[in-house]
Short mmCIF file of C-alpha atoms in Angstrom, two decimals:
data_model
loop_
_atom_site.label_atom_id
_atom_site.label_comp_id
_atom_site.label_asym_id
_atom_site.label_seq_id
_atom_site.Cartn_x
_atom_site.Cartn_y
_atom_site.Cartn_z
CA UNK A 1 99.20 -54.40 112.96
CA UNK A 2 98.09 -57.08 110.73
CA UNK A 3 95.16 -57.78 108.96
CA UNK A 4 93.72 -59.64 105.66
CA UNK A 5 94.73 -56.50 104.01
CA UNK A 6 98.43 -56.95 104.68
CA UNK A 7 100.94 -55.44 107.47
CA UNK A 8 100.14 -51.57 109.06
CA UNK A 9 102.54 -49.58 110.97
CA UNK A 10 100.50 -47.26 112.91
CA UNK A 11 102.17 -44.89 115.53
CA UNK A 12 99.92 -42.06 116.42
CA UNK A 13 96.69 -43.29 114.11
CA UNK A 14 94.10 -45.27 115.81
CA UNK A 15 93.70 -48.81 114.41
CA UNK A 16 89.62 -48.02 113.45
CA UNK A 17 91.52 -46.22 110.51
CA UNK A 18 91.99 -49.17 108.42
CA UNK A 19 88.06 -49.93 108.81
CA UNK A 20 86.23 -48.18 106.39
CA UNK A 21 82.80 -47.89 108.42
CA UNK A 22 84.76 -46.50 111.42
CA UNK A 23 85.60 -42.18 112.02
CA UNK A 24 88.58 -41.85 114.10
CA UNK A 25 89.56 -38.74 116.59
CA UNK A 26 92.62 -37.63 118.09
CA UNK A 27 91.68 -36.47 120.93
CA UNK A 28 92.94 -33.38 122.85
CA UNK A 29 94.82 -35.19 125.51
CA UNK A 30 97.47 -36.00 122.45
CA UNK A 31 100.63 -34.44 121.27
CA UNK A 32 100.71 -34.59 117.79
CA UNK A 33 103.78 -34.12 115.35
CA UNK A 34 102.57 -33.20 112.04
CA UNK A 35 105.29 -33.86 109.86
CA UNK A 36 105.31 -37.71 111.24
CA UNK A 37 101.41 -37.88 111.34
CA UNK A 38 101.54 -37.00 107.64
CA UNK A 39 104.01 -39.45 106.41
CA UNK A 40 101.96 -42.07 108.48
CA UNK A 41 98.72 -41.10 106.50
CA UNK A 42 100.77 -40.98 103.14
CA UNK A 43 102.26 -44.53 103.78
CA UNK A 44 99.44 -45.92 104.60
CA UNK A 45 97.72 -44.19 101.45
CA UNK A 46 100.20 -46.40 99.52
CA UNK A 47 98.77 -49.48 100.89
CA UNK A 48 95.19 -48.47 99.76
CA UNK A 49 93.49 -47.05 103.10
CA UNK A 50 91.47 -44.33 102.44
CA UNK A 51 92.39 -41.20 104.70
CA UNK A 52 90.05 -37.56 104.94
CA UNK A 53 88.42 -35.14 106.82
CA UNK A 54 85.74 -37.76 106.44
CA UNK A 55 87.17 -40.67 108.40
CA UNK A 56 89.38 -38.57 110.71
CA UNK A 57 89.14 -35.87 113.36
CA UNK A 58 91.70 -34.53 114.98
CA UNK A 59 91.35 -32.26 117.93
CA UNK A 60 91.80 -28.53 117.90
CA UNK A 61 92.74 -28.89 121.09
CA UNK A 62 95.84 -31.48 120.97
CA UNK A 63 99.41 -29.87 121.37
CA UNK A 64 101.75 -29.88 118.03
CA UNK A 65 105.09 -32.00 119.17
CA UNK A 66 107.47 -29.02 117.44
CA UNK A 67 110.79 -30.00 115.37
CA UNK A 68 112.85 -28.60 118.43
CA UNK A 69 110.90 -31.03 120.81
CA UNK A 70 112.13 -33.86 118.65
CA UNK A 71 115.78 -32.39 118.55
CA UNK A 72 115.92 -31.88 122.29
CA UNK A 73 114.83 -35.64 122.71
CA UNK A 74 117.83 -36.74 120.99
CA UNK A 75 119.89 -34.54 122.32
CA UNK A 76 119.07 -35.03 126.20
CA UNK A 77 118.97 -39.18 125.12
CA UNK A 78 122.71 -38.80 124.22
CA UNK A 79 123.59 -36.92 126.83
CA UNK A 80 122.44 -39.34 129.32
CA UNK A 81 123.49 -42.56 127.75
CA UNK A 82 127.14 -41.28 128.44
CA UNK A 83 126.50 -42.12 131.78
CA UNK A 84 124.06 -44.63 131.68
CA UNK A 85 120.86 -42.96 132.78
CA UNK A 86 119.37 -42.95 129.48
CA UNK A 87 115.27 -43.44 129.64
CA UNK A 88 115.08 -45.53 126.64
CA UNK A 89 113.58 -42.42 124.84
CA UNK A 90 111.50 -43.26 120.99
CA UNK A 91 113.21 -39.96 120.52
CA UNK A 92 109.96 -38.48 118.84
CA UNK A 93 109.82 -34.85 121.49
CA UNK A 94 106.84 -36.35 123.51
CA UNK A 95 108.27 -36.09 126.66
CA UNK A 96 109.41 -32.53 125.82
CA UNK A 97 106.19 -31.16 123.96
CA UNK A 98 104.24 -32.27 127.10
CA UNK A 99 106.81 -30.70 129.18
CA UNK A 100 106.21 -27.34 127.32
CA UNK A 101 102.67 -27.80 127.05
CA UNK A 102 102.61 -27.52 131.12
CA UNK A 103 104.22 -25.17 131.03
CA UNK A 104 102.06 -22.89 128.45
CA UNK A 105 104.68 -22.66 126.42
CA UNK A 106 103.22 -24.66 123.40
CA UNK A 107 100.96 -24.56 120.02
CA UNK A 108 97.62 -26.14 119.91
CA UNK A 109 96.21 -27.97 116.22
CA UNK A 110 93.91 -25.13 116.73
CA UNK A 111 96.42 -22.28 115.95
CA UNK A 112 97.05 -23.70 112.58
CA UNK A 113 93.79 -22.43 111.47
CA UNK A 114 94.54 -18.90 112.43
CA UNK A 115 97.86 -18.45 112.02
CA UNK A 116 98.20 -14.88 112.79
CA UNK A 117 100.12 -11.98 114.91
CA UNK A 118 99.01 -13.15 118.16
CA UNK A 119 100.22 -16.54 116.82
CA UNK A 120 103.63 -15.91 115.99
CA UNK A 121 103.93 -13.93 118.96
CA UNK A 122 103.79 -16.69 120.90
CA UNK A 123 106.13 -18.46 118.98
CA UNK A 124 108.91 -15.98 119.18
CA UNK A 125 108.25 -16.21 122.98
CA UNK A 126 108.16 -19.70 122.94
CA UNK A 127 111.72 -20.09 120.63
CA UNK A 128 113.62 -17.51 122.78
CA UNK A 129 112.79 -19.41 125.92
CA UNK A 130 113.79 -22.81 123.86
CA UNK A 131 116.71 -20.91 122.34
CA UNK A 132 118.21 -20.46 125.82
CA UNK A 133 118.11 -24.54 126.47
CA UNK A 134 119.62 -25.23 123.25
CA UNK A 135 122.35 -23.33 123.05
CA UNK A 136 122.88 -22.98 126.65
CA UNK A 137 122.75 -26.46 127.74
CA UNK A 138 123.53 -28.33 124.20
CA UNK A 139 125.47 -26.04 122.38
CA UNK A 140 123.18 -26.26 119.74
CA UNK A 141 122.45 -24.53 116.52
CA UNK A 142 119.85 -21.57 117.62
CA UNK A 143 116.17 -22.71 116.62
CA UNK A 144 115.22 -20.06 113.93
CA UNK A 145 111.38 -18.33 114.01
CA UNK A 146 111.17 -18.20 110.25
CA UNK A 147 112.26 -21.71 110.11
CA UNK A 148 109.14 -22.36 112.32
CA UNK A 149 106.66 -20.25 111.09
CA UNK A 150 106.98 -22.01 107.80
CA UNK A 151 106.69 -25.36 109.03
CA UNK A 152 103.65 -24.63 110.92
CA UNK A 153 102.45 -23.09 107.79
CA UNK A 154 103.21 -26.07 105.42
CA UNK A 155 101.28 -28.39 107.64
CA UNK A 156 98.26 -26.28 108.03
CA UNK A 157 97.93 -26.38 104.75
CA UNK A 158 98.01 -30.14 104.91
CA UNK A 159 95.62 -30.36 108.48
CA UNK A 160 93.33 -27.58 108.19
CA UNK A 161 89.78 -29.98 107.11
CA UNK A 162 90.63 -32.45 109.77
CA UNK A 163 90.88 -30.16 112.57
CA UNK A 164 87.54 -29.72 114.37
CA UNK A 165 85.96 -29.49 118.37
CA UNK A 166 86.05 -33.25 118.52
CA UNK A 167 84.56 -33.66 121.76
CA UNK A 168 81.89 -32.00 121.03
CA UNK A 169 81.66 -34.62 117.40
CA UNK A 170 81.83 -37.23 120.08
CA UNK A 171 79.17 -35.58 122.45
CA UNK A 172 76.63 -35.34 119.28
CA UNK A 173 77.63 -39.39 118.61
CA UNK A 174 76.57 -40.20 122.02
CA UNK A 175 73.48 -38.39 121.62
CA UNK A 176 72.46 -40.03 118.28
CA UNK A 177 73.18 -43.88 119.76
CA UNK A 178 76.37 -44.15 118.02
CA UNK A 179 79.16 -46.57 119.55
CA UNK A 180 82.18 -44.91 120.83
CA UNK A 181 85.38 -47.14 121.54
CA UNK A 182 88.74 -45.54 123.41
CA UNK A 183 91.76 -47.50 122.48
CA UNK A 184 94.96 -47.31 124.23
CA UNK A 185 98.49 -48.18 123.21
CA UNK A 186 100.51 -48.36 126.54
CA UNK A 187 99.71 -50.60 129.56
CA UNK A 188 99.40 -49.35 133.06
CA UNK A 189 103.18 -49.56 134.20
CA UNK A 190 103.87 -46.51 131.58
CA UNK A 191 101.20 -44.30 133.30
CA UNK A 192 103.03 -41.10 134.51
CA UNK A 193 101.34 -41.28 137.83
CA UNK A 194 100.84 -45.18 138.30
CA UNK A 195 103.29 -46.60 136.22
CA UNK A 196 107.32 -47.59 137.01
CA UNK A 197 108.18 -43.66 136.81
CA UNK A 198 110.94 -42.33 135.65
CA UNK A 199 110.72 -45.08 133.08
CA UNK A 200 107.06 -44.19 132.01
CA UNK A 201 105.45 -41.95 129.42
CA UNK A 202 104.48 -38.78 129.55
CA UNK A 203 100.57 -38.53 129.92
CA UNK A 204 98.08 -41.17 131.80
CA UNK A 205 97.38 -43.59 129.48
CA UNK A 206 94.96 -45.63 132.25
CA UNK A 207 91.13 -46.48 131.05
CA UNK A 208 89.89 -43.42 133.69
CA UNK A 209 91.52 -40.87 131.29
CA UNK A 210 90.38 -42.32 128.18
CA UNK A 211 86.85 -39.59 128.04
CA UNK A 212 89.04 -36.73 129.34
CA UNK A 213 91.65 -37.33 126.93
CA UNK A 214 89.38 -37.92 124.21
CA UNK A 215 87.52 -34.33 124.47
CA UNK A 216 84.38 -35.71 126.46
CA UNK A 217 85.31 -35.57 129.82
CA UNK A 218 81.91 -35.50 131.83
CA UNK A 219 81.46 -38.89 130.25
CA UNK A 220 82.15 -41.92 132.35
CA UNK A 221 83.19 -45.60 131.02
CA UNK A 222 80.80 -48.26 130.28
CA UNK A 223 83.34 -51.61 130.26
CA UNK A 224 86.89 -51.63 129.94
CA UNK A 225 88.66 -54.35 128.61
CA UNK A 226 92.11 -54.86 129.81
CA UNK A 227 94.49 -56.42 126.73
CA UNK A 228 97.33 -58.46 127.67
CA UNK A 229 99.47 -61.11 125.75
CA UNK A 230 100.38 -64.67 127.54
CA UNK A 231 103.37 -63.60 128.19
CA UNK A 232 105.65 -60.52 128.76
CA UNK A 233 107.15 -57.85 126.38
CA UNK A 234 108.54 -54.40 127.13
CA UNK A 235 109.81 -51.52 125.17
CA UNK A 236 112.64 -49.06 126.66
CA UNK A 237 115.11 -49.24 129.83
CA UNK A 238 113.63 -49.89 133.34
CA UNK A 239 112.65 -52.46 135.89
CA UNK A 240 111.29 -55.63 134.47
CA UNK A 241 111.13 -58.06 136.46
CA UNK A 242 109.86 -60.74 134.29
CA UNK A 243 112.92 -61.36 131.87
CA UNK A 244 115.00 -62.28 134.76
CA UNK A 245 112.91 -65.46 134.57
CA UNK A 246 114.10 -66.35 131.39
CA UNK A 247 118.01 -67.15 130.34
CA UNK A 248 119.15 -65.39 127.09
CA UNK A 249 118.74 -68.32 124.95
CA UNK A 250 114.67 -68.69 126.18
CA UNK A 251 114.35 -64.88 126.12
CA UNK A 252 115.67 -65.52 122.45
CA UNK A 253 113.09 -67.95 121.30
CA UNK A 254 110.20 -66.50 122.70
CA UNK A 255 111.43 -63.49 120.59
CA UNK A 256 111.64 -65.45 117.24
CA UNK A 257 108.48 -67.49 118.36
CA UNK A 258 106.28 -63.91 118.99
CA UNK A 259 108.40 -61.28 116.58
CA UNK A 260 108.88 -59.00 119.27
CA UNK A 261 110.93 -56.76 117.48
CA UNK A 262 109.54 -53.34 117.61
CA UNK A 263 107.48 -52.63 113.82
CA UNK A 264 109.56 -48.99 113.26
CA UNK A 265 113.08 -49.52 114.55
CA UNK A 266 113.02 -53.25 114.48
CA UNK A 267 115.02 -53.18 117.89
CA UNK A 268 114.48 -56.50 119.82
CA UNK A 269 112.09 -56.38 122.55
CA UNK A 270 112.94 -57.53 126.48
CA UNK A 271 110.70 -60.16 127.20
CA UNK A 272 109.67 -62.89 129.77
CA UNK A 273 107.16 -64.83 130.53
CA UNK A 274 103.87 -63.72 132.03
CA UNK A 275 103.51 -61.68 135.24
CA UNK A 276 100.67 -62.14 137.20
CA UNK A 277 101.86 -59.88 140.20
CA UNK A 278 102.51 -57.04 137.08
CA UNK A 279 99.08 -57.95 135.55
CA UNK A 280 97.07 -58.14 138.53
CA UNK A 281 98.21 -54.33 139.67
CA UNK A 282 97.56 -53.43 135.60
CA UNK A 283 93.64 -54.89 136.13
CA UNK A 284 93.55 -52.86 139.27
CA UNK A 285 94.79 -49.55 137.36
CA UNK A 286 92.39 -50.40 134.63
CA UNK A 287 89.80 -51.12 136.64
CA UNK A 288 89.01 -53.97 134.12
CA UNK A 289 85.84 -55.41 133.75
CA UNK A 290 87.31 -57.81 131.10
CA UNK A 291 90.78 -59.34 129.85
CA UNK A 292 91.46 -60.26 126.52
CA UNK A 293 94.34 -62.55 126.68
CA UNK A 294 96.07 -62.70 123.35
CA UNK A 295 99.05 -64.54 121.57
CA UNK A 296 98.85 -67.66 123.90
CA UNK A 297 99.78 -70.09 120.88
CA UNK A 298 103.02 -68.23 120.82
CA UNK A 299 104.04 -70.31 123.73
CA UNK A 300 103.37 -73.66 121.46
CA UNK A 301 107.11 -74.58 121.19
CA UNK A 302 107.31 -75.05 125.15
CA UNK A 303 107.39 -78.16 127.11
CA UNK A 304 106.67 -76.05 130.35
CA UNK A 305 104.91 -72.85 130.89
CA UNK A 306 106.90 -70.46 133.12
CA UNK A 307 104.58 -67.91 134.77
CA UNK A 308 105.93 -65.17 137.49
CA UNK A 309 103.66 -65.63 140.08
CA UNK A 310 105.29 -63.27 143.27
CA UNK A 311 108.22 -61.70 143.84
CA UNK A 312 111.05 -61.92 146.08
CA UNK A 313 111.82 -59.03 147.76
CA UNK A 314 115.75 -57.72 148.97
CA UNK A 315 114.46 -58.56 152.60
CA UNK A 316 113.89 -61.99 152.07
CA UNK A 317 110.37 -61.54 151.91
CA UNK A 318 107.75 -62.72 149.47
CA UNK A 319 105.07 -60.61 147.79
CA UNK A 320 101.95 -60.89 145.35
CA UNK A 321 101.54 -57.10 145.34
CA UNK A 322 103.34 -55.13 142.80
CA UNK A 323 105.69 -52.92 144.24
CA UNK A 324 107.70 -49.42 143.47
CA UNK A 325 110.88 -47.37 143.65
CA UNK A 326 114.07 -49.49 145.17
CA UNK A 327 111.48 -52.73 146.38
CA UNK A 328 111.29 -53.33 142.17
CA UNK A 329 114.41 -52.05 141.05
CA UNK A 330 115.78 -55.31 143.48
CA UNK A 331 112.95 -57.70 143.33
CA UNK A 332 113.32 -61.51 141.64
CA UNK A 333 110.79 -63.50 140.15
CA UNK A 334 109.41 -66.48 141.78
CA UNK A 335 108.56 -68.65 138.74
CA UNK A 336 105.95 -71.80 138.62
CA UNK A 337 105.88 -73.68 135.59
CA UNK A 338 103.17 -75.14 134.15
CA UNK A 339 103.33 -78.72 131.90
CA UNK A 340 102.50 -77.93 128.43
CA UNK A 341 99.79 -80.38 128.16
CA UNK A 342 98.96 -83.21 125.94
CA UNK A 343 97.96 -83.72 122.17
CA UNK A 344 94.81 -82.78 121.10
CA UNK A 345 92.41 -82.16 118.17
CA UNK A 346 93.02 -78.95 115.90
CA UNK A 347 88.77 -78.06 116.14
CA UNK A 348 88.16 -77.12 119.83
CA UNK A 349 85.39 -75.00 119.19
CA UNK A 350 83.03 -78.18 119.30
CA UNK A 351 84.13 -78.61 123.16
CA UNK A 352 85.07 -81.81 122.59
CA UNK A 353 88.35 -82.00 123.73
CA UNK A 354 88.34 -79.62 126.53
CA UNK A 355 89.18 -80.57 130.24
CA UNK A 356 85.76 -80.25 132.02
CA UNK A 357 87.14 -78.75 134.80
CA UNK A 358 86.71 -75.58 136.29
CA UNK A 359 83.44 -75.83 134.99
CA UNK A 360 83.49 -71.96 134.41
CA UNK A 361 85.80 -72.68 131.57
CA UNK A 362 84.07 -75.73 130.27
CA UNK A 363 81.13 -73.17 130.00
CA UNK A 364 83.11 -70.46 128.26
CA UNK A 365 85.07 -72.52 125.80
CA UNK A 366 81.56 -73.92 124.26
CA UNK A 367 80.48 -70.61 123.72
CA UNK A 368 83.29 -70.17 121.39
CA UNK A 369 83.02 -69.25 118.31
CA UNK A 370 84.90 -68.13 114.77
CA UNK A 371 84.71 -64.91 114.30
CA UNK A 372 87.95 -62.91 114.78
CA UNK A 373 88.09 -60.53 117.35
CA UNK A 374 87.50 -56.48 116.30
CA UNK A 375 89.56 -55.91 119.11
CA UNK A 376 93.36 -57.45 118.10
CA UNK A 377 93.06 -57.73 114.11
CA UNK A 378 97.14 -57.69 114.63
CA UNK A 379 96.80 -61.53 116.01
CA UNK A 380 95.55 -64.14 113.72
CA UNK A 381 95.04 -66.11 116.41
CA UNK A 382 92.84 -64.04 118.49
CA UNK A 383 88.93 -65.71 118.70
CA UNK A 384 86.54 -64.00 120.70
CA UNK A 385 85.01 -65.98 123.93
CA UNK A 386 81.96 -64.93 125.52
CA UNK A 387 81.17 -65.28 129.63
CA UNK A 388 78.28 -63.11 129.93
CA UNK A 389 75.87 -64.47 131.86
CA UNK A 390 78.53 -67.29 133.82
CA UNK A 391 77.99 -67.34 137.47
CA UNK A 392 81.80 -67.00 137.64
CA UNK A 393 84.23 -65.49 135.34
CA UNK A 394 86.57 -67.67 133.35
CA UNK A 395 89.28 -65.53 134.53
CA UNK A 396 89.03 -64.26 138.05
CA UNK A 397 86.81 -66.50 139.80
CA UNK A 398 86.08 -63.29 142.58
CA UNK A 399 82.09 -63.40 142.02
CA UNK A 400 82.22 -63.39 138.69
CA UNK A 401 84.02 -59.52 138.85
CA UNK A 402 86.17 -60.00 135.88
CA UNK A 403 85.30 -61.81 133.01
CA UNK A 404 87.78 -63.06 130.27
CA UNK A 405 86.58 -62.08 126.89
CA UNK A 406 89.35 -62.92 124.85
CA UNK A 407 91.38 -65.90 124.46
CA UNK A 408 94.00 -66.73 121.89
CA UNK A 409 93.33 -69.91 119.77
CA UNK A 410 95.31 -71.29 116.64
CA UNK A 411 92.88 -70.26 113.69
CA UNK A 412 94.25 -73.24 111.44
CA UNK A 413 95.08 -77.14 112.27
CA UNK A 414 98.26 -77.78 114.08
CA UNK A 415 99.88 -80.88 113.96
CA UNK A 416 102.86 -82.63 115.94
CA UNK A 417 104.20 -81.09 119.56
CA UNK A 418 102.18 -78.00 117.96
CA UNK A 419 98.68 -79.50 119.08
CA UNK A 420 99.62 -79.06 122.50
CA UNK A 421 98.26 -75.12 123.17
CA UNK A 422 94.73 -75.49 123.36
CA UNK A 423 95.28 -78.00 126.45
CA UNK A 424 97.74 -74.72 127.42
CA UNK A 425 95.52 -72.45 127.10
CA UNK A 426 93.07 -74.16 129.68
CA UNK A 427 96.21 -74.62 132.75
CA UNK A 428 97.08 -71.08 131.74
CA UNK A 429 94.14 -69.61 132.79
CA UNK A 430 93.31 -71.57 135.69
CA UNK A 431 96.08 -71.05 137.38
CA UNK A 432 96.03 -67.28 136.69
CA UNK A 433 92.35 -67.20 138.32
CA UNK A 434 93.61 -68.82 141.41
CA UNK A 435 96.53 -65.53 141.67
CA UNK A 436 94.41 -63.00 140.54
CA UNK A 437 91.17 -64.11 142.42
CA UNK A 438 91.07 -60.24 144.17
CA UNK A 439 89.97 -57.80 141.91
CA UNK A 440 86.65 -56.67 141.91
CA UNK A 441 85.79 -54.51 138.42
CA UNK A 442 83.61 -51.42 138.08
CA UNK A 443 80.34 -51.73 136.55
CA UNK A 444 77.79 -50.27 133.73
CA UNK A 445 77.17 -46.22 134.20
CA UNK A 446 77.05 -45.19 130.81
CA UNK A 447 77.05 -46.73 127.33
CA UNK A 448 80.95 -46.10 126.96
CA UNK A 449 83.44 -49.30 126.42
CA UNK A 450 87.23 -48.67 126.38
CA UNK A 451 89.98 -50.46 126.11
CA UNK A 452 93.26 -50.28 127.85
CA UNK A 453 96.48 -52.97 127.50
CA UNK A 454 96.46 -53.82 131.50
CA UNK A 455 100.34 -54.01 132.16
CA UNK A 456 104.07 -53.52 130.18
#
C-alpha cells in the first residue's frame, strides 16, 4: 500500500492503521500469528506509524496460527509440489490453524491472558495429537510443549493491552453514531464456499461475513462496495481463465505496466485482462451495491483494450455465467477488444472533453472531483466519482441497481500516446454495463458500509 507517507506492507493489519483518526479490530473470524503480527507492527513502527492498545483491538476471540501450523504448511506444500498438486500455499499455517480450529483443537488470543493449568492442558492435548501428524506423516522433528508454552508466553507479554471483546467495542460504536467500515483483502473466487475451491482460502471472505467475522454478527450491511482493478491479477495455482487471453510477452507488460509482483515475496503475479463473466459472478457474491474500478490508467500503453467477455466451454458452447469444477478448469476466453481511444486533454474533471454519450456517464464524470479516494490510498490514480441520485448507474445500467463509485483517473498531465486513457476509461465502462446489465444489489438496512474486492 502506498500513500504520501511512503510504501506499507501490510499482511494481517487493516489499512485504517496508517490513519491516525482511525481504531482498527481484528476481528474474531481471524487467525492470527503473533510472531508475524509483531514484526508487522515493529516494521511499520520504523516507518513512523504509531501502533497501541489505543489504535488497535484485536479480538479475544481470533485463533493464534501456532509455529507448527506454519511448519506443516511448508511441509504439506513440498510434499505436493513433487507431484504437481501443490495449492500455491503463502505458507503462513492458515489453512492448517483453521483446520485445527474446527476441529477444537486450537488457542484463542483470549488464552494468552490467562495462561494457566487448564491452558497448557490443552496444549499438551493439542501437541500430542499434532505430534502424531508430524512425525507420522513428515518424519518430522517432534513439536516440543515447553517450546510452546514459552512462545505463547513471550507474545502475551507483547499482546496482552490489545486484546479485548471487540464486538462488543464495535456494538458500543454503533450505539454512539460512530462509522464502522469492514475491509476485505480477497475477492469472491477465494471464498471457501463460493470461490474456485480447492484453490481458495480458508474462511469466507464475501461482504455477508464481514459483521460475523468482525465480532458483531446480529448486525447487517448498509452498502458494500465491490473493488476491482481494470484488469485481471491472481495470486497462487488454479483456474484463471483470463491470462489465457494474453500471450507471454502482453502478460509481461501489463506486469511491468501495473507492478504486479506480490509486495512480500516479490513473485510475479498471473495476470490478464479484465473478466467480466469472473466479475459479474464476484458482484453477485458481494452483493454489491457499488464498484470501485481502480488502476484503469495502467492500461495507457495499449492500442486496444482486450476484455473477456464469455467463455467457451469444452462442448462447444458459449457462456456469460461463471462456471465451476471441470466446466472452468477447460473453459477459453472469448476476448473483444476495445480501441484505445483518441488524444485528449490532461484536466477532465471540467467535462469538457468527455464523450456525451451514455448520458449516465456524461452525468457522473461532471460530478468528479479531486479528492483521492479513502478507499484505495495504494493507487495514485484512484479519484472518487459520485452517482447518487442518477436515474441509472454509470456501471450497470439494470435500474440504476449498481452504481460505480470509483473510477481510476491519471492524477497528473499526461502527454503523447499517454493522453489516450481518459477516452479509455469511458469505452471501458460502457461496454462493461452492457455485460453486466443483470445484477440487482441489496439495499440500506442498517448504517453499516463494507467493502469487499468483487473477484480474483
Amino acid at each position: 500500500m502506498k500513500n504520501e507517507r511512503g510504501k506499507f506492507v501490510l499482511n494481517l493489519l487493516p489499512s485504517g492503521i496508517l490513519r491516525p483518526n482511525v481504531v482498527c479490530v481484528m476481528g474474531n473470524g481471524m487467525v492470527i500469528d503473533p510472531h508475524h503480527l509483531a514484526g508487522e507492527i515493529e516494521s511499520l513502527r520504523k516507518q513512523g506509524v504509531e501502533i497501541s492498545p489505543a489504535n488497535l483491538k484485536i479480538s479475544d476471540r481470533a485463533t493464534i496460527t501456532m509455529p507448527y501450523h506454519v511448519e506443516q504448511d511448508g511441509l504439506e506444500e513440498a510434499r505436493l509440489s513433487k507431484t504437481g498438486a501443490q495449492f500455491g500455499s503463502t505458507k503462513r499455517g492458515i489453512a492448517y490453524a483453521y483446520g485445527d480450529k474446527y476441529m477444537k483443537k486450537t488457542l484463542r488470543m483470549g488464552d494468552l491472558l490467562h495462561l494457566d493449568d487448564s491452558v497448557k492442558k490443552r496444549l499438551v492435548t493439542m501437541v500430542d495429537s499434532k505430534n502424531l501428524v508430524m512425525e507420522g506423516s513428515y518424519n518430522a522433528a517432534p513439536i516440543s510443549v515447553d517450546e510452546m508454552w514459552a512462545w505463547l508466553e513471550q507474545y502475551a507479554a507483547i499482546f496482552k493491552d490489545y486484546i479485548c471483546d471487540v464486538g462488543q467495542y464495535l456494538a458500543d460504536a454503533d450505539a454512539a453514531g460512530k462509522k464502522v467500515l469492514f475491509e476485505a483483502q480477497l475477492g469472491a473466487l477465494r471464498d471457501i464456499d463460493f470461490g474456485i475451491y480447492p484453490y481458495t482460502t480458508s474462511s469466507n471472505v464475501i461482504g455477508a461475513y464481514a459483521p460475523i467475522g468482525a465480532g458483531i454478527p446480529g448486525h447487517k450491511l448498509h452498502n458494500s462496495i465491490g473493488v476491482m482493478k481494470a484488469y485481471s491479477s491472481c495470486v497462487g495455482d488454479g483456474p484463471f481463465t483470463a491470462e489465457l487471453a494474453m500471450t507471454e510477452e502482453e502478460k509481461h507488460a501489463l506486469r511491468e505496466a501495473g507492478h504486479e509482483y506480490g509486495a512480500a515475496t516479490g513473485r510475479p503475479r498471473r495476470v490478464g485482462p479484465i473478466d467480466l463473466v469472473a466479475s459479474r459472478y464476484g458482484v453477485f457474491c458481494q452483493g454489491c451495491d457499488e464498484v470501485a474500478l481502480t488502476l484503469l490508467d495502467v492500461l495507457d500503453y495499449m492500442e486496444k483494450i482486450p476484455m473477456v467477455t464469455a467463455y467457451k466451454l469444452s462442448d462447444g458452447t458459449t457462456t456469460t455465467r461463471f462456471p465451476m469444477g471441470e466446466a472452468l478448469d477447460t473453459a477459453q476466453p472469448v476476448v473483444e477488444y476495445l480501441p484505445a481511444g483518441t488524444a485528449i486533454s490532461p484536466q477532465p474533471a471540467s467535462g469538457r472533453t468527455c464523450p456525451r454519450r451514455p448520458v449516465t456517464m456524461w452525468s457522473a464524470w461532471k460530478r468528479l472531483w479531486a479528492a483521492r479516494s479513502p478507499i484505495s490510498r495504494s493507487a495514485r490514480s484512484v479519484r472518487l466519482i459520485s452517482t447518487r441520485g442518477l436515474s441509472h448507474g454509470a456501471f450497470i445500467r439494470n435500474k440504476g441497481s449498481v452504481r460505480l463509485c470509483l473510477i481510476s483517473l491519471p492524477t497528473v498531465p499526461v502527454t503523447g500516446p499517454r493522453k489516450r486513457q481518459s477516452s479509455t476509461m469511458w469505452k471501458l465502462c460502457r461496454s462493461m454495463s452492457r455485460w453486466m446489465a443483470s445484477i440487482t444489489a441489496r439495499r440500506a438496512r442498517r448504517s453499516r458500509c463494507g467493502i469487499s474486492t468483487s473477484s480474483w
